[in-house]
mmCIF file of C-alpha atoms in Angstrom:
data_model
loop_
_atom_site.group_PDB
_atom_site.id
_atom_site.type_symbol
_atom_site.label_atom_id
_atom_site.label_comp_id
_atom_site.label_asym_id
_atom_site.label_seq_id
_atom_site.Cartn_x
_atom_site.Cartn_y
_atom_site.Cartn_z
ATOM 1 C CA MET A 21 99.636 83.722 69.923
ATOM 2 C CA LEU A 22 96.827 82.520 72.971
ATOM 3 C CA PHE A 23 96.290 83.388 76.058
ATOM 4 C CA ARG A 24 93.858 83.402 79.065
ATOM 5 C CA GLU A 25 94.015 85.104 82.327
ATOM 6 C CA GLN A 26 93.068 83.757 85.395
ATOM 7 C CA MET A 27 92.423 86.369 88.426
ATOM 8 C CA GLY A 28 93.318 84.710 92.030
ATOM 9 C CA PRO A 29 90.156 85.040 94.000
ATOM 10 C CA GLN A 30 91.702 85.519 97.395
ATOM 11 C CA SER A 31 94.152 88.515 96.490
ATOM 12 C CA VAL A 32 94.628 90.640 93.280
ATOM 13 C CA SER A 33 97.030 88.766 91.292
ATOM 14 C CA ALA A 34 96.762 87.231 87.743
ATOM 15 C CA THR A 35 98.273 83.850 85.962
ATOM 16 C CA ILE A 36 98.446 84.557 82.366
ATOM 17 C CA PRO A 37 99.002 81.176 80.457
ATOM 18 C CA LEU A 38 100.278 81.955 76.757
ATOM 19 C CA ALA A 39 100.748 79.109 74.053
ATOM 20 C CA LEU A 40 103.383 80.511 71.492
ATOM 21 C CA PRO A 41 103.678 78.389 67.804
ATOM 22 C CA HIS A 42 107.125 79.454 67.435
ATOM 23 C CA PRO A 43 109.940 81.479 68.918
ATOM 24 C CA ASP A 44 108.796 85.378 69.402
ATOM 25 C CA VAL A 45 109.555 88.411 71.126
ATOM 26 C CA VAL A 46 106.939 89.125 73.618
ATOM 27 C CA ARG A 47 105.656 92.479 75.360
ATOM 28 C CA VAL A 48 103.390 91.691 77.957
ATOM 29 C CA THR A 49 101.334 95.183 79.704
ATOM 30 C CA VAL A 50 98.614 96.090 81.699
ATOM 31 C CA HIS A 51 97.066 99.334 80.694
ATOM 32 C CA ASP A 52 94.483 101.460 83.358
ATOM 33 C CA ALA A 53 91.191 102.459 81.885
ATOM 34 C CA ASP A 54 92.618 105.631 79.983
ATOM 35 C CA GLY A 55 95.496 103.306 78.243
ATOM 36 C CA ARG A 56 98.326 104.321 80.113
ATOM 37 C CA THR A 57 101.020 101.611 80.575
ATOM 38 C CA ILE A 58 100.996 100.606 84.571
ATOM 39 C CA ARG A 59 103.323 97.533 84.315
ATOM 40 C CA THR A 60 104.915 95.440 82.063
ATOM 41 C CA ILE A 61 105.018 91.838 83.084
ATOM 42 C CA PHE A 62 107.331 90.751 80.372
ATOM 43 C CA ALA A 63 109.289 91.762 77.608
ATOM 44 C CA GLY A 64 111.510 89.500 75.874
ATOM 45 C CA LEU A 65 112.232 86.386 73.891
ATOM 46 C CA LEU A 66 109.929 83.194 74.717
ATOM 47 C CA GLU A 67 110.598 79.752 73.036
ATOM 48 C CA ALA A 68 107.627 78.101 71.373
ATOM 49 C CA GLY A 69 105.490 76.447 73.703
ATOM 50 C CA ALA A 70 103.394 76.916 76.526
ATOM 51 C CA HIS A 71 104.194 79.372 79.288
ATOM 52 C CA ARG A 72 102.812 80.843 82.403
ATOM 53 C CA LEU A 73 103.544 84.428 83.248
ATOM 54 C CA GLY A 74 102.436 86.136 86.543
ATOM 55 C CA TRP A 75 101.399 89.433 87.903
ATOM 56 C CA ASP A 76 101.002 90.481 91.535
ATOM 57 C CA GLY A 77 98.582 93.462 91.213
ATOM 58 C CA LEU A 78 101.240 96.026 91.581
ATOM 59 C CA ASP A 79 102.147 98.963 89.335
ATOM 60 C CA ALA A 80 105.727 99.663 87.809
ATOM 61 C CA ASP A 81 106.477 101.375 90.963
ATOM 62 C CA GLY A 82 105.547 98.578 93.358
ATOM 63 C CA ARG A 83 102.278 100.369 94.554
ATOM 64 C CA GLU A 84 98.790 98.672 94.966
ATOM 65 C CA ILE A 85 96.582 99.418 92.088
ATOM 66 C CA ALA A 86 93.336 100.610 92.891
ATOM 67 C CA SER A 87 89.393 98.445 91.957
ATOM 68 C CA GLY A 88 88.437 99.029 88.638
ATOM 69 C CA SER A 89 88.648 97.705 84.993
ATOM 70 C CA TYR A 90 92.542 97.305 83.525
ATOM 71 C CA TYR A 91 93.632 95.656 80.137
ATOM 72 C CA LEU A 92 96.062 92.959 79.835
ATOM 73 C CA HIS A 93 97.633 93.310 76.318
ATOM 74 C CA VAL A 94 100.192 90.949 74.848
ATOM 75 C CA ALA A 95 102.027 91.853 71.270
ATOM 76 C CA GLY A 96 104.534 89.650 69.235
ATOM 77 C CA SER A 97 107.234 90.635 67.395
ATOM 78 C CA ALA A 98 105.246 90.125 63.597
ATOM 79 C CA GLY A 99 102.624 92.589 65.161
ATOM 80 C CA GLU A 100 100.079 89.897 66.604
ATOM 81 C CA THR A 101 97.966 91.605 69.450
ATOM 82 C CA SER A 102 95.871 90.254 71.787
ATOM 83 C CA SER A 103 93.925 91.918 75.005
ATOM 84 C CA ARG A 104 91.645 91.041 77.690
ATOM 85 C CA THR A 105 89.608 93.229 80.461
ATOM 86 C CA LEU A 106 90.814 92.508 83.776
ATOM 87 C CA THR A 107 88.521 93.841 86.640
ATOM 88 C CA VAL A 108 90.031 93.933 89.901
ATOM 89 C CA VAL A 109 87.789 94.581 93.324
ATOM 90 C CA ARG A 110 89.914 95.279 96.420
#
């Protein structure tokens, strides 16, 4: 499972490209600096191949997140995980 986030320059948004070698149940979440999940971007089955997921910079309640460091976490059903730091500047 490979991914590389791309933050939008004019707004707080991210495009998350994923490449899966086989179909998998995937969960993509954003966490704050304390490790709390602030948004689930995707949870479900993805087929093998390339995918692009988007995040609009909002939390689970639809509010804009504050400036700071956040963590993008991708987990597969067999326990594979990958995380990246996202820096939000408003």
